[in-house]
Amino acid sequence: MADQEPRKQADAPDSELGETARQMRAAEPYISAVWKLVGGAV
């Protein structure tokens, strides 16, 4: 039988990334904003 897992698109930009890497990429704008605030305060 076929796997019940959805297939990933081969041409998707993060298709080869793990779950943690995808989460970090999604959080990148927020992390950048925090670093700008911290750097400005210092």
mmCIF file of N, CA and C in Angstrom:
data_model
loop_
_atom_site.group_PDB
_atom_site.id
_atom_site.type_symbol
_atom_site.label_atom_id
_atom_site.label_comp_id
_atom_site.label_asym_id
_atom_site.label_seq_id
_atom_site.Cartn_x
_atom_site.Cartn_y
_atom_site.Cartn_z
ATOM 1 N N MET A 1 0.829 -1.194 0.000
ATOM 2 C CA MET A 1 0.000 0.000 0.000
ATOM 3 C C MET A 1 0.864 1.244 0.000
ATOM 4 N N ALA A 2 0.295 2.325 -0.439
ATOM 5 C CA ALA A 2 1.016 3.593 -0.486
ATOM 6 C C ALA A 2 1.061 4.221 0.901
ATOM 7 N N ASP A 3 2.094 4.983 1.126
ATOM 8 C CA ASP A 3 2.206 5.702 2.407
ATOM 9 C C ASP A 3 1.091 6.730 2.522
ATOM 10 N N GLN A 4 0.638 6.954 3.730
ATOM 11 C CA GLN A 4 -0.401 7.951 3.976
ATOM 12 C C GLN A 4 0.192 9.348 4.144
ATOM 13 N N GLU A 5 1.519 9.418 4.149
ATOM 14 C CA GLU A 5 2.213 10.673 4.324
ATOM 15 C C GLU A 5 2.113 11.514 3.050
ATOM 16 N N PRO A 6 1.829 12.814 3.182
ATOM 17 C CA PRO A 6 1.770 13.640 1.974
ATOM 18 C C PRO A 6 3.155 13.769 1.348
ATOM 19 N N ARG A 7 3.182 13.803 0.046
ATOM 20 C CA ARG A 7 4.457 13.906 -0.656
ATOM 21 C C ARG A 7 4.912 15.351 -0.718
ATOM 22 N N LYS A 8 6.218 15.535 -0.619
ATOM 23 C CA LYS A 8 6.792 16.880 -0.710
ATOM 24 C C LYS A 8 7.013 17.213 -2.176
ATOM 25 N N GLN A 9 6.870 18.496 -2.507
ATOM 26 C CA GLN A 9 7.135 18.922 -3.870
ATOM 27 C C GLN A 9 8.646 19.024 -4.050
ATOM 28 N N ALA A 10 9.131 18.505 -5.157
ATOM 29 C CA ALA A 10 10.568 18.502 -5.394
ATOM 30 C C ALA A 10 11.106 19.902 -5.632
ATOM 31 N N ASP A 11 10.277 20.797 -6.165
ATOM 32 C CA ASP A 11 10.756 22.142 -6.487
ATOM 33 C C ASP A 11 10.494 23.146 -5.375
ATOM 34 N N ALA A 12 9.995 22.707 -4.239
ATOM 35 C CA ALA A 12 9.773 23.611 -3.113
ATOM 36 C C ALA A 12 11.125 24.039 -2.547
ATOM 37 N N PRO A 13 11.282 25.313 -2.144
ATOM 38 C CA PRO A 13 12.586 25.785 -1.698
ATOM 39 C C PRO A 13 13.107 25.084 -0.453
ATOM 40 N N ASP A 14 12.240 24.676 0.480
ATOM 41 C CA ASP A 14 12.737 23.978 1.664
ATOM 42 C C ASP A 14 12.377 22.503 1.660
ATOM 43 N N SER A 15 12.279 21.900 0.485
ATOM 44 C CA SER A 15 11.880 20.499 0.423
ATOM 45 C C SER A 15 12.938 19.584 1.028
ATOM 46 N N GLU A 16 14.209 19.993 1.003
ATOM 47 C CA GLU A 16 15.257 19.137 1.533
ATOM 48 C C GLU A 16 15.590 19.450 2.986
ATOM 49 N N LEU A 17 14.908 20.446 3.571
ATOM 50 C CA LEU A 17 15.193 20.842 4.944
ATOM 51 C C LEU A 17 14.415 19.995 5.942
ATOM 52 N N GLY A 18 14.981 19.841 7.117
ATOM 53 C CA GLY A 18 14.301 19.142 8.188
ATOM 54 C C GLY A 18 13.259 20.053 8.834
ATOM 55 N N GLU A 19 12.494 19.490 9.743
ATOM 56 C CA GLU A 19 11.426 20.243 10.412
ATOM 57 C C GLU A 19 11.986 21.427 11.200
ATOM 58 N N THR A 20 13.088 21.217 11.912
ATOM 59 C CA THR A 20 13.690 22.293 12.699
ATOM 60 C C THR A 20 14.173 23.421 11.798
ATOM 61 N N ALA A 21 14.772 23.077 10.691
ATOM 62 C CA ALA A 21 15.262 24.095 9.760
ATOM 63 C C ALA A 21 14.114 24.901 9.177
ATOM 64 N N ARG A 22 12.999 24.249 8.879
ATOM 65 C CA ARG A 22 11.826 24.972 8.355
ATOM 66 C C ARG A 22 11.271 25.931 9.399
ATOM 67 N N GLN A 23 11.256 25.502 10.659
ATOM 68 C CA GLN A 23 10.771 26.374 11.735
ATOM 69 C C GLN A 23 11.693 27.560 11.934
ATOM 70 N N MET A 24 12.993 27.339 11.862
ATOM 71 C CA MET A 24 13.949 28.441 12.003
ATOM 72 C C MET A 24 13.807 29.428 10.853
ATOM 73 N N ARG A 25 13.600 28.927 9.649
ATOM 74 C CA ARG A 25 13.428 29.808 8.500
ATOM 75 C C ARG A 25 12.149 30.631 8.646
ATOM 76 N N ALA A 26 11.097 30.046 9.188
ATOM 77 C CA ALA A 26 9.852 30.772 9.394
ATOM 78 C C ALA A 26 10.008 31.839 10.477
ATOM 79 N N ALA A 27 10.867 31.591 11.463
ATOM 80 C CA ALA A 27 11.064 32.528 12.572
ATOM 81 C C ALA A 27 12.127 33.578 12.273
ATOM 82 N N GLU A 28 12.798 33.466 11.159
ATOM 83 C CA GLU A 28 13.919 34.350 10.841
ATOM 84 C C GLU A 28 13.586 35.843 10.903
ATOM 85 N N PRO A 29 12.468 36.318 10.373
ATOM 86 C CA PRO A 29 12.177 37.758 10.467
ATOM 87 C C PRO A 29 12.028 38.236 11.908
ATOM 88 N N TYR A 30 11.451 37.409 12.760
ATOM 89 C CA TYR A 30 11.260 37.780 14.160
ATOM 90 C C TYR A 30 12.593 37.802 14.903
ATOM 91 N N ILE A 31 13.439 36.826 14.634
ATOM 92 C CA ILE A 31 14.754 36.775 15.264
ATOM 93 C C ILE A 31 15.573 37.990 14.841
ATOM 94 N N SER A 32 15.495 38.342 13.573
ATOM 95 C CA SER A 32 16.219 39.502 13.075
ATOM 96 C C SER A 32 15.744 40.784 13.757
ATOM 97 N N ALA A 33 14.449 40.934 13.933
ATOM 98 C CA ALA A 33 13.904 42.130 14.582
ATOM 99 C C ALA A 33 14.374 42.224 16.027
ATOM 100 N N VAL A 34 14.413 41.105 16.734
ATOM 101 C CA VAL A 34 14.878 41.104 18.123
ATOM 102 C C VAL A 34 16.344 41.515 18.182
ATOM 103 N N TRP A 35 17.175 40.979 17.284
ATOM 104 C CA TRP A 35 18.594 41.338 17.287
ATOM 105 C C TRP A 35 18.781 42.823 16.998
ATOM 106 N N LYS A 36 17.961 43.400 16.125
ATOM 107 C CA LYS A 36 18.057 44.832 15.834
ATOM 108 C C LYS A 36 17.701 45.650 17.068
ATOM 109 N N LEU A 37 16.685 45.235 17.795
ATOM 110 C CA LEU A 37 16.308 45.943 19.025
ATOM 111 C C LEU A 37 17.400 45.846 20.085
ATOM 112 N N VAL A 38 17.941 44.650 20.261
ATOM 113 C CA VAL A 38 19.003 44.437 21.252
ATOM 114 C C VAL A 38 20.242 45.234 20.858
ATOM 115 N N GLY A 39 20.605 45.170 19.588
ATOM 116 C CA GLY A 39 21.785 45.914 19.117
ATOM 117 C C GLY A 39 21.609 47.404 19.256
ATOM 118 N N GLY A 40 20.411 47.907 19.026
ATOM 119 C CA GLY A 40 20.145 49.338 19.174
ATOM 120 C C GLY A 40 20.213 49.775 20.621
ATOM 121 N N ALA A 41 19.795 48.921 21.520
ATOM 122 C CA ALA A 41 19.820 49.261 22.948
ATOM 123 C C ALA A 41 21.248 49.271 23.474
ATOM 124 N N VAL A 42 22.086 48.406 22.922
ATOM 125 C CA VAL A 42 23.482 48.324 23.380
ATOM 126 C C VAL A 42 24.240 49.496 22.799
#
